[in-house]
Tab-separated table of C-alpha atoms in Angstrom:
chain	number	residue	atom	x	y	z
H	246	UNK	CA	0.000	0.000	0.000
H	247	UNK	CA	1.147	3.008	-1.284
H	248	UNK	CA	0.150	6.781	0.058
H	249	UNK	CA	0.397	8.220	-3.836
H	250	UNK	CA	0.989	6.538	-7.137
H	251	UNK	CA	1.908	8.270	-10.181
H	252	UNK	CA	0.979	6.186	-13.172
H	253	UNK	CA	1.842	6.335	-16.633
H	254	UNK	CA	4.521	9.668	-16.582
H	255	UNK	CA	7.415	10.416	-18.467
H	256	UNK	CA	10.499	11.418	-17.229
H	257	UNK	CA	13.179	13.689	-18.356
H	258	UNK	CA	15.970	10.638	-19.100
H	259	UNK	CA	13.571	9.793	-21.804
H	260	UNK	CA	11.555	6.877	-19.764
H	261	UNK	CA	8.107	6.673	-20.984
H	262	UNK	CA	5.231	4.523	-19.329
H	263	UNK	CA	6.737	4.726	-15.829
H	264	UNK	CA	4.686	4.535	-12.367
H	265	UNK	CA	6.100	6.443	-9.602
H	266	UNK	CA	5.303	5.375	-6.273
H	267	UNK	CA	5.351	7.307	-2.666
H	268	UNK	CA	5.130	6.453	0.519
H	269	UNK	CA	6.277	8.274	4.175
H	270	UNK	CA	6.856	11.280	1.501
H	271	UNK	CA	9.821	9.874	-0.493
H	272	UNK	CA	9.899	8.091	-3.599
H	273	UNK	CA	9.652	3.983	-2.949
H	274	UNK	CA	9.572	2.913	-6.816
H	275	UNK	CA	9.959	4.270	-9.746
H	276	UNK	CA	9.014	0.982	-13.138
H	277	UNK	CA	6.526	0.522	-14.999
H	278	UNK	CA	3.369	-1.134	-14.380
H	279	UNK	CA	3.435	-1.098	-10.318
H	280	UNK	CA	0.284	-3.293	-9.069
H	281	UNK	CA	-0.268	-2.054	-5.646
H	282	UNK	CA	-2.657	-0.244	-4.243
H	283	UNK	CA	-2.568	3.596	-3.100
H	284	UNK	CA	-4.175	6.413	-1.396
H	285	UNK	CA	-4.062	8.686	-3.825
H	286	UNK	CA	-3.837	7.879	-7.770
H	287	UNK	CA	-2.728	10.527	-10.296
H	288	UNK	CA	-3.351	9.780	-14.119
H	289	UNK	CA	-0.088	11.591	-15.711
H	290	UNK	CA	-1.583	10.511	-19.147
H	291	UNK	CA	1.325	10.081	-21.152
H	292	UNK	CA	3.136	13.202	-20.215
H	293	UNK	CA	6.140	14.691	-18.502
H	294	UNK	CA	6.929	14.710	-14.587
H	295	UNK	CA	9.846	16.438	-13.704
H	296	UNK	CA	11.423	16.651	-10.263
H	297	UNK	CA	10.425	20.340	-8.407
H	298	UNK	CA	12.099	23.116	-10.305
H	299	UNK	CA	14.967	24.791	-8.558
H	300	UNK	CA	15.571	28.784	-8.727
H	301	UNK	CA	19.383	29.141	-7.296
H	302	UNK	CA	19.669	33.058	-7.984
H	303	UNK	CA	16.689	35.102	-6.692
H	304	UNK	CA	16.107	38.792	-4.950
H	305	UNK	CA	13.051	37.930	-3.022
H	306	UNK	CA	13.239	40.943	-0.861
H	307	UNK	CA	13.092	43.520	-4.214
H	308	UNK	CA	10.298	41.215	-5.390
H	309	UNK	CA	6.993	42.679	-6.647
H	310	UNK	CA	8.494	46.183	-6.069
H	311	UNK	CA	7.894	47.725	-9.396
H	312	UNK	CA	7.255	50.947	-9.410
H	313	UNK	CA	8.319	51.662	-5.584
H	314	UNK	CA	9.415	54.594	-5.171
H	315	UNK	CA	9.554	55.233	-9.266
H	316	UNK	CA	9.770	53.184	-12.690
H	317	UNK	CA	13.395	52.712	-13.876
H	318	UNK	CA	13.225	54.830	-17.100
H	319	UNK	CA	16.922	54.045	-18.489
H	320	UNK	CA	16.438	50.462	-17.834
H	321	UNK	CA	19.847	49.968	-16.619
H	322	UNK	CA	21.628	47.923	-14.046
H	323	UNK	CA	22.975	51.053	-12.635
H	324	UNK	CA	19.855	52.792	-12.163
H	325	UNK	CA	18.087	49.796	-10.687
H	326	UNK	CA	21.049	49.874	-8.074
H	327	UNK	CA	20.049	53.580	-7.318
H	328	UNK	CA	16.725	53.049	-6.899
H	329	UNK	CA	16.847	50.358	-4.567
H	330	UNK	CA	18.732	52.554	-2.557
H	331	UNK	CA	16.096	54.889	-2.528
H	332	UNK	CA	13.394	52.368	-1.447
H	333	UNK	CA	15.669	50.670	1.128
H	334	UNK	CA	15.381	53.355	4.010
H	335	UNK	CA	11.286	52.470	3.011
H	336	UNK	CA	11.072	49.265	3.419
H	337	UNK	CA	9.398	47.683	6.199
H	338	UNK	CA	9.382	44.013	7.345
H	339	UNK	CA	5.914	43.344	7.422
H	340	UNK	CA	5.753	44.438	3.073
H	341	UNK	CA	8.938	42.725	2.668
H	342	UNK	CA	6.935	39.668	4.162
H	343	UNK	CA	3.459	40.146	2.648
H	344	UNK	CA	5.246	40.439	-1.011
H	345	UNK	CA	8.135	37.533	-0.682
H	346	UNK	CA	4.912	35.077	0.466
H	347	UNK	CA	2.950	36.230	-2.358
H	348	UNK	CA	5.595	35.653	-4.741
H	349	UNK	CA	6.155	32.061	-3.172
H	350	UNK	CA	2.643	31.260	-3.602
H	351	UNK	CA	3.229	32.097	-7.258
H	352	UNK	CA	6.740	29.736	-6.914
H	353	UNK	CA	4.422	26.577	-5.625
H	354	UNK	CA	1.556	27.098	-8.561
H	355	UNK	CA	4.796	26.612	-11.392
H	356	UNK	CA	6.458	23.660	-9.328
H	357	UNK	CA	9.063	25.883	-7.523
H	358	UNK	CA	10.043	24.640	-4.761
H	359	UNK	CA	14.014	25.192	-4.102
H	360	UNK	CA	15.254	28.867	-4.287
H	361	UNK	CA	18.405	30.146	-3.291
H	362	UNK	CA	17.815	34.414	-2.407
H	363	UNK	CA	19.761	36.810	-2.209
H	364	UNK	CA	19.073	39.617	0.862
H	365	UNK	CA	20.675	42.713	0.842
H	366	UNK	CA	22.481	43.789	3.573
H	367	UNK	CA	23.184	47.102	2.690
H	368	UNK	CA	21.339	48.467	5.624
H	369	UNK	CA	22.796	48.167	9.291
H	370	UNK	CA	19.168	47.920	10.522
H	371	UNK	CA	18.988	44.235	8.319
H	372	UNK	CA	15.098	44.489	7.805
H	373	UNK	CA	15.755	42.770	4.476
H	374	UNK	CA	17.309	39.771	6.760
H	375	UNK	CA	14.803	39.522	9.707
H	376	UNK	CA	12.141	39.546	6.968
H	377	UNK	CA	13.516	36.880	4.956
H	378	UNK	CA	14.575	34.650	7.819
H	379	UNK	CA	10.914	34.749	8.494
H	380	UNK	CA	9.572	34.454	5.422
H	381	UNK	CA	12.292	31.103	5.597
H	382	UNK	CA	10.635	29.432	8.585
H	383	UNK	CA	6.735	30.347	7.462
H	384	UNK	CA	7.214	28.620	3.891
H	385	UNK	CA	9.453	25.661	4.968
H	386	UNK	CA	6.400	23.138	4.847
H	387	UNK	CA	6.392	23.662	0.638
H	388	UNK	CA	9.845	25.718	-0.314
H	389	UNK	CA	13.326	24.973	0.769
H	390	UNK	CA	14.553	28.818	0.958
H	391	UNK	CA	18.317	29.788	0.941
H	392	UNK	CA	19.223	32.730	1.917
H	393	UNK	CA	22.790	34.474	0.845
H	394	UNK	CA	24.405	37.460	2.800
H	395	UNK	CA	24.896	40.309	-0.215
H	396	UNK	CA	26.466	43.980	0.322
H	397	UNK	CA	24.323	45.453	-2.517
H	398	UNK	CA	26.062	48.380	-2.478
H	399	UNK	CA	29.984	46.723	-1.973
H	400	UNK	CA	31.342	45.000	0.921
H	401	UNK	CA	34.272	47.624	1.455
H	402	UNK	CA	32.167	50.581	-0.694
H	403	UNK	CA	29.666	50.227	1.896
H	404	UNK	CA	29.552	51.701	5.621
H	405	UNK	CA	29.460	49.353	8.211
H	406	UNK	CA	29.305	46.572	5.200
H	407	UNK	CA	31.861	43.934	6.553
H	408	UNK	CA	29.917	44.307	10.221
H	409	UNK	CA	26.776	44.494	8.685
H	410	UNK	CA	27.359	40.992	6.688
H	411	UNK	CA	28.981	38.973	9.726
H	412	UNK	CA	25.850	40.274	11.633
H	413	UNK	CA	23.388	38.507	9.361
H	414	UNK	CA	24.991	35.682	9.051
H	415	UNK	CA	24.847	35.455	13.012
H	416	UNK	CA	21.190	36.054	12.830
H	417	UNK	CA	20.822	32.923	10.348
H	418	UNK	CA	21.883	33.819	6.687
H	419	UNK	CA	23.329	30.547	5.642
H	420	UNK	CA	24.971	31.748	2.367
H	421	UNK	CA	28.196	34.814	1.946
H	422	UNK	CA	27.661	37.163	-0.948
H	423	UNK	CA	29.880	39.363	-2.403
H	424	UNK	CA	29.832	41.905	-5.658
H	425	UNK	CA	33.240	42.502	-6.018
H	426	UNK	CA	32.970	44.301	-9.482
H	427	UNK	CA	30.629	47.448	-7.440
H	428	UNK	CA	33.952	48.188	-5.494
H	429	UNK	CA	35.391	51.057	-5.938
H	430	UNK	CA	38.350	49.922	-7.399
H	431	UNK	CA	39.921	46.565	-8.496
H	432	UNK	CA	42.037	45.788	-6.272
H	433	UNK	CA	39.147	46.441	-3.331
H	434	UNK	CA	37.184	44.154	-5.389
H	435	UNK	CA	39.908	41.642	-5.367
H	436	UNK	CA	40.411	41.726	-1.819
H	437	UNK	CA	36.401	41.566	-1.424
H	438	UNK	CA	36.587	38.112	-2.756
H	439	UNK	CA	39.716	37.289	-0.106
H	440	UNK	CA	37.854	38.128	2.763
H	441	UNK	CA	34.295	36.946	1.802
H	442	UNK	CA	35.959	33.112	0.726
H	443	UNK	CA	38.226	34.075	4.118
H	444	UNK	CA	34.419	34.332	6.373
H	445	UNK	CA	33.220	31.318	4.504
H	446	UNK	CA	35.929	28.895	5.089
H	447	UNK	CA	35.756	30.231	8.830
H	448	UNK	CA	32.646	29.846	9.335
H	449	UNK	CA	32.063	26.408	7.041
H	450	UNK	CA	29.459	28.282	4.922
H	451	UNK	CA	29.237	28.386	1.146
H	452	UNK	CA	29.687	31.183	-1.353
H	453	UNK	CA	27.248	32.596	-3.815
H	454	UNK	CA	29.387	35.641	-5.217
H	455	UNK	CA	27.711	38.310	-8.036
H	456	UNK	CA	30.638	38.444	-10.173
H	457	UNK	CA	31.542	40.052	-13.138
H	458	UNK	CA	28.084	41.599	-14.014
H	459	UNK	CA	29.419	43.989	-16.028
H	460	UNK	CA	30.022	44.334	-20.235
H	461	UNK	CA	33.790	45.478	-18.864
H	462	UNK	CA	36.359	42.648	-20.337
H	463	UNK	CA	38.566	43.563	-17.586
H	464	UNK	CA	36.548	42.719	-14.975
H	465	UNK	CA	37.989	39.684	-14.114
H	466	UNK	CA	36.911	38.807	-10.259
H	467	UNK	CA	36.047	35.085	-11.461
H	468	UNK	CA	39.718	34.275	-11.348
H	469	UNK	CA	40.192	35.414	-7.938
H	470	UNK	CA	37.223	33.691	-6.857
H	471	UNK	CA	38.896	30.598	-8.528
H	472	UNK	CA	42.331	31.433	-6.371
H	473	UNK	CA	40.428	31.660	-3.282
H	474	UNK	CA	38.645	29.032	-3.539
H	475	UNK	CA	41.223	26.509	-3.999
H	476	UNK	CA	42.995	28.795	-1.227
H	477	UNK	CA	40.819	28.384	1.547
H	478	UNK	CA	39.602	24.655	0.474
H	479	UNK	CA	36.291	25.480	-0.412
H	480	UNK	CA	35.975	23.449	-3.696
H	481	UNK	CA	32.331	22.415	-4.946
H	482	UNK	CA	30.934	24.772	-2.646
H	483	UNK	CA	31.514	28.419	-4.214
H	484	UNK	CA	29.392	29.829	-6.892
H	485	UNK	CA	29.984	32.627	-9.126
H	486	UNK	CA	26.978	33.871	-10.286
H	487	UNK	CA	25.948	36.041	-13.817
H	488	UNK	CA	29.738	35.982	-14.966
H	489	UNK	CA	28.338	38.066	-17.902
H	490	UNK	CA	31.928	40.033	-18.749
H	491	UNK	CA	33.157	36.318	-19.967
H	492	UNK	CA	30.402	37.468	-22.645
H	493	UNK	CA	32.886	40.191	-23.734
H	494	UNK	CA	36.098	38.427	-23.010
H	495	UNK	CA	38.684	37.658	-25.400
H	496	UNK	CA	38.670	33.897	-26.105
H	497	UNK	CA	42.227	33.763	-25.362
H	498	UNK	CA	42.057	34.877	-21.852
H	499	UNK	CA	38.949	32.699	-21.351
H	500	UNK	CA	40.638	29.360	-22.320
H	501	UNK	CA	42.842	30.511	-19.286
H	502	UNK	CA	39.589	30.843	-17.268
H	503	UNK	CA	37.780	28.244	-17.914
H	504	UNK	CA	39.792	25.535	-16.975
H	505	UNK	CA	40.890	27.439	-13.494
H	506	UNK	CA	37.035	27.069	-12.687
H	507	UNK	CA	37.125	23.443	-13.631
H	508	UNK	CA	39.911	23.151	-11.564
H	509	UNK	CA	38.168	25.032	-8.569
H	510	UNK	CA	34.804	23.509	-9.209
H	511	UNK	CA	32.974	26.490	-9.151
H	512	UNK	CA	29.192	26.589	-9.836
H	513	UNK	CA	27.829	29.133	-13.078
H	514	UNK	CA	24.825	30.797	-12.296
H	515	UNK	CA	23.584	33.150	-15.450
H	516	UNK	CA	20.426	34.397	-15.463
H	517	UNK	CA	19.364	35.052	-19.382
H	518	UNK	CA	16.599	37.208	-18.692
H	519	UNK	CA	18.062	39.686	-16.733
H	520	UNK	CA	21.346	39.214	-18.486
H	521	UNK	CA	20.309	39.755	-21.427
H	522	UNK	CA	17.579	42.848	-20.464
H	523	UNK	CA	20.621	44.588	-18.534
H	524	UNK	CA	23.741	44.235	-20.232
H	525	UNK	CA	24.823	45.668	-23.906
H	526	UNK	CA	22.933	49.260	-22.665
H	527	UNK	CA	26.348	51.319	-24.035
H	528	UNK	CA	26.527	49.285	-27.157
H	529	UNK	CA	24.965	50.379	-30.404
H	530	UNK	CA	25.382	48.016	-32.810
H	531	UNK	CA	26.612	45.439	-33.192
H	532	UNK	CA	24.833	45.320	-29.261
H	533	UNK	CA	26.083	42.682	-26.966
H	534	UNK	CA	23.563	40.624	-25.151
H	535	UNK	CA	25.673	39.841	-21.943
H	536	UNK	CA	24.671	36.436	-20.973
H	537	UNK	CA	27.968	33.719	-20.249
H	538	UNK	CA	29.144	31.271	-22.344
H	539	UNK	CA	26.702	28.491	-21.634
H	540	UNK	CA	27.574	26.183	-23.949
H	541	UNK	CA	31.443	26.358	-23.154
H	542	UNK	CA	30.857	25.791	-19.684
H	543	UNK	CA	28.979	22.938	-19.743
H	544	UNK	CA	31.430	21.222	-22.425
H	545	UNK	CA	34.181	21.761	-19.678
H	546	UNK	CA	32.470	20.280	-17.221
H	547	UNK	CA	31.174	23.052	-14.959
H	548	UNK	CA	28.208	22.887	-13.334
H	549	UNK	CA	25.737	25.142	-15.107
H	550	UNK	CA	22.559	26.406	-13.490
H	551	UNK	CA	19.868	28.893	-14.427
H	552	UNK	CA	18.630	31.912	-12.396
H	553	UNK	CA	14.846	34.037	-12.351
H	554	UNK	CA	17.155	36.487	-10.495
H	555	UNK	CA	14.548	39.161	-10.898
H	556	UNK	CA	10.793	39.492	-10.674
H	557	UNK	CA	9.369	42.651	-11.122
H	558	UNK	CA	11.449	44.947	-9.199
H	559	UNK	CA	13.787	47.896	-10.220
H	560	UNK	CA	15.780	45.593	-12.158
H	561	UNK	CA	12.857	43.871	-13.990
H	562	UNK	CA	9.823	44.198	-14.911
H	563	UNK	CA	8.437	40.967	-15.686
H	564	UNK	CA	9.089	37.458	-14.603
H	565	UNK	CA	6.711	34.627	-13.358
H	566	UNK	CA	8.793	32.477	-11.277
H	567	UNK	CA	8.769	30.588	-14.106
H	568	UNK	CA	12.092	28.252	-14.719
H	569	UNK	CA	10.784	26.948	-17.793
H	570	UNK	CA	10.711	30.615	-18.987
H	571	UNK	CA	14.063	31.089	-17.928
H	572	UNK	CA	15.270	27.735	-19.794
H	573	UNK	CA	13.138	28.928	-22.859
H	574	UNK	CA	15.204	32.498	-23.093
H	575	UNK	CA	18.281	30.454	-22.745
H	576	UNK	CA	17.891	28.317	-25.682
H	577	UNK	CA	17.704	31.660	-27.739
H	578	UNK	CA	20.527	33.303	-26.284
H	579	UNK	CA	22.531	30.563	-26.169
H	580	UNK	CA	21.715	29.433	-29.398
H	581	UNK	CA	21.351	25.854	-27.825
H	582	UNK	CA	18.278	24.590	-29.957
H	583	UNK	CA	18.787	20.542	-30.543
H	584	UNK	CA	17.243	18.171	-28.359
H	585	UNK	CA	20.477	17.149	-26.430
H	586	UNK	CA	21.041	20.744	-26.089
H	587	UNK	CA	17.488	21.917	-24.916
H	588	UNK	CA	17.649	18.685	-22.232
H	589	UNK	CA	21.003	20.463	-20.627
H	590	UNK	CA	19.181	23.354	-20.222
H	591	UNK	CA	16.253	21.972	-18.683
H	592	UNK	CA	18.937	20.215	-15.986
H	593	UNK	CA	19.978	23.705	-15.597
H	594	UNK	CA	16.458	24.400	-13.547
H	595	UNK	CA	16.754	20.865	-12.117
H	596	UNK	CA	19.146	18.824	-11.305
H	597	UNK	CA	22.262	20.960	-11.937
H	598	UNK	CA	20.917	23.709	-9.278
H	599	UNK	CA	20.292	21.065	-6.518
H	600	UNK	CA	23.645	20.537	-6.824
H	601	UNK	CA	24.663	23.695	-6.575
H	602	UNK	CA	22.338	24.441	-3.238
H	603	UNK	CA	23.492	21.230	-1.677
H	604	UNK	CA	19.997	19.508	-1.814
H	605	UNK	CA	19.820	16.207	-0.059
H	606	UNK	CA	17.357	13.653	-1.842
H	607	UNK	CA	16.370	15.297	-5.154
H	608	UNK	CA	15.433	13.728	-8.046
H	609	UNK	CA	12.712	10.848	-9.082
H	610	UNK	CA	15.112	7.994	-7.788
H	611	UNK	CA	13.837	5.817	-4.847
H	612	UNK	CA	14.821	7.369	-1.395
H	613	UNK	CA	14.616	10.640	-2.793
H	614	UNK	CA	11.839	13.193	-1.442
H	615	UNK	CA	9.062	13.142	-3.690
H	616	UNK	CA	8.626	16.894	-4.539
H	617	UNK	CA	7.498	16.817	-8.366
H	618	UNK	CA	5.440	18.742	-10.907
H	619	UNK	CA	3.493	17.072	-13.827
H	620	UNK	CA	3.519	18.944	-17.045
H	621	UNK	CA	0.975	19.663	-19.953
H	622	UNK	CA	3.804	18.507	-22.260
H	623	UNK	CA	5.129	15.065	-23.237
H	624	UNK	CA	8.885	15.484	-22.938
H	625	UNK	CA	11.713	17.738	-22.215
H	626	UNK	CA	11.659	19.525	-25.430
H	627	UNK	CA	8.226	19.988	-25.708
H	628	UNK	CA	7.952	21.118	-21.672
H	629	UNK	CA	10.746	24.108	-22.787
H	630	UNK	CA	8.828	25.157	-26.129
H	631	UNK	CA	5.748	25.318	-24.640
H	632	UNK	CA	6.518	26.506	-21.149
H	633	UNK	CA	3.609	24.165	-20.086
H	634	UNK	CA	0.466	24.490	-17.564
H	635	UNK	CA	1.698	22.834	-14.447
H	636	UNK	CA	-1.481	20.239	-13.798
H	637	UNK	CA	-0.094	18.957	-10.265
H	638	UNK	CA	2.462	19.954	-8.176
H	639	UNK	CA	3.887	17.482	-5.159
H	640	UNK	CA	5.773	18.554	-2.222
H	641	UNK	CA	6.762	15.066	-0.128
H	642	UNK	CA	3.507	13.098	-2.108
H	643	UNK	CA	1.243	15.632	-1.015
H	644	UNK	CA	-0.723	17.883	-4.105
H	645	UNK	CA	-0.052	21.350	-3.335
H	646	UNK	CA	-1.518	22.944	-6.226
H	647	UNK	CA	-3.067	22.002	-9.557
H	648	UNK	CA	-4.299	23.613	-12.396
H	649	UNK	CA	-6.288	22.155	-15.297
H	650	UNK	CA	-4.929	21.346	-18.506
H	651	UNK	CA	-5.213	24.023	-20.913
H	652	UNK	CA	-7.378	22.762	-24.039
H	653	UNK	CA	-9.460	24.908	-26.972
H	654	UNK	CA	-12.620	24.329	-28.133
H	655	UNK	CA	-12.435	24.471	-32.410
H	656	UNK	CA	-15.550	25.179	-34.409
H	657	UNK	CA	-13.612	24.499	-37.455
H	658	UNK	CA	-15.392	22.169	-40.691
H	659	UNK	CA	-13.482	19.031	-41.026
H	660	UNK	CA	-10.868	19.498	-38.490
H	661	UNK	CA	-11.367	18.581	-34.991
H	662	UNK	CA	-13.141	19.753	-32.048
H	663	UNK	CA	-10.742	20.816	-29.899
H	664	UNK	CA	-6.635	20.650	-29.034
H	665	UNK	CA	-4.439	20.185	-26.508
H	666	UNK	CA	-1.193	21.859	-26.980
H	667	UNK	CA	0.578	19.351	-25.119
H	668	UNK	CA	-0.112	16.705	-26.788
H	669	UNK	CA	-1.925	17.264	-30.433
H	670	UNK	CA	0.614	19.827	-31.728
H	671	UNK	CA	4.164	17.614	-31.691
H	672	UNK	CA	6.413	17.397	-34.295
H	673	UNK	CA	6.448	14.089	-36.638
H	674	UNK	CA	9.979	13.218	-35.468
């Protein structure tokens, strides 16, 4: 006896006609044509389920800020930066709570279920932190939330920065931030990255660093990050995330780089739609888009995710908390359209981001925690073109939200009577 069986899914390796069985929460089997009985049976009618989708670069406390105090008219990375620091001496914790659980009942309706934020800490009074930390214990039932210590403004650039950072990471912060290329000068950049991977090692933490979003070839951070890490021992568990000045890079200098991150075994975090929305602004044409090189990573071996990172805030003003979205853009930017290429990039919102968090038990193997989402799509490909309806979404066996497929009625002579995009319109091959 089973508490929920999953009949008839496919899974993202390619499996077709698989039952997926749960009990106590985790996954107990996972073959074809299981006989026993369950609690709960969900139909998945042909069609894709996919382990819970994993955001590892998110700004939940600038979420659903748009607009606060004013619009970002230049649409720049700069100006975002400035307006944030306008709204910060605003904010309060009870809006930074009511808005980061409104945008994680979004997460839960598109399968979301593992995000890694980032939370300024900018401000000495660490609002941004207390909220978050709460936010962290209210939504641990249905999200696993991370939570990285960032100096928005610069860890040295900013007053009281360094205290500021140690003092949320007392209060709970798991993660250390950094944004070495907002220094105010290289070499305080550099030595940004020293200390940070210097705190982390100290402290046994990890290290989520923004580095290198810039369209500046020079900006270079990434390979002290590399040094550091190796320095202070802190392999597999340092992640540099955008990297988007690898964009503009030389390609000798970055068959240097890339192997020094292989070596280090950093984690690559872009994020394609903010990359690609905020970099290239003092280009005319040709206009650089500014996401990394995606492809190149991943042929090296490094451990690629994918990041939201934004969600309509000063930086952005869109998103859905969508990772299918985010996978969608990337196959554009990166110009990674074949199947084998569009099924990396869907690992890039799955697997490949619970390893970059550190998740224990992820996946649809037995023993692993049966968080999953069932899509209105048959495969991998087809879940990224169509960026799918998400019909059920499981956190330990238990539905947590559904939504009914999306069909159209046709009045149409000879043709049929209605269509289901996720499974009538496929490609013959």
């Amino acid at each position: 006896m089973f508490d929920t069986l999953v009949r008839n899914a496919n899974l993202p390796d390619g499996r077709q006609g698989v039952d997926i069985a749960i009990r106590a929460g985790h996954i107990a089997a996972v073959e074809p044509g299981i006989t026993a009985e369950a609690g709960q049976v969900i139909d998945a009618t042909g069609r894709l389920v996919s382990p819970a989708f994993c955001d590892p670069h998110f700004h939940m406390d600038a979420t659903l800020s748009l607009g606060l105090p004013r619009m970002n008219v230049s649409g720049t990375l700069l100006e975002g930066i400035a307006l944030w620091g306008e709204l910060r001496p605003l904010l309060t914790r009870e809006a930074l709570v009511e808005r980061a659980l409104r945008y994680c009942d979004l997460a839960v309706s598109q399968g979301l279920l593992h995000i890694r934020s980032h939370v300024d800490t900018s401000d000495p009074r660490l609002v941004t932190a207390e909220a978050l930390l709460e936010v962290r214990d209210r939504v641990r039932d249905y999200i696993d939330l991370q939570l990285v210590a960032f100096p928005q403004d610069g860890y040295y650039r900013t007053p009281d920065g360094a205290a500021a950072l140690e003092r949320a990471l007392d209060m709970g912060v798991e993660i250390v931030g950094g944004i070495p290329h907002f220094e105010r000068t290289m070499e305080e950049g550099r030595a940004s990255v020293e200390a940070l991977c210097r705190i982390a090692a100290d402290r046994g933490l990890r290290v989520d660093m923004h580095c290198d979003e810039t369209d500046d070839p020079l900006s270079r951070h990434v390979e002290t990050l590399t040094a550091q890490t190796i320095r202070f021992g802190l392999e597999g568990r340092v992640t540099g995330s955008h990297l988007s000045s690898m964009h503009s890079m030389d390609n000798y200098y970055v068959s240097k780089l890339i192997p020094l991150m292989v070596e280090a075994q950093i984690h690559a975090i872009p994020n394609p739609l903010i990359n690609i929305m905020l970099q290239g602004r003092h280009d005319t044409y040709p206009k650089r888009r500014g996401m990394t090189r995606v492809p190149e990573l991943m042929a090296a071996g490094i451990n690629v995710s994918l990041g939201q990172d934004c969600c309509m805030d000063p930086w952005y003003s869109m998103g859905a908390a969508d990772m299918i979205e985010v996978a969608h853009m990337a196959v554009h930017v990166a110009q990674m359209g074949s199947v084998a290429d569009k099924t990396r990039l869907f690992e890039a919102v799955t697997l490949n981001p619970a390893r970059a968090m550190g998740l224990a038990d992820y996946g649809l193997a037995p023993g692993c925690r049966a968080d999953m989402v069932v899509l209105q799509a048959a495969d991998v490909t087809e879940a990224i073109r169509l960026k799918p309806t998400r019909l059920f979404v499981l956190r330990g066996g238990r539905v947590i939200s559904r939504t009914p497929a999306v069909t159209a009625a046709l009045s149409l002579k000879d043709r049929p009577t209605s269509i289901d995009p996720g499974l009538d319109f496929r490609p013959a091959c």
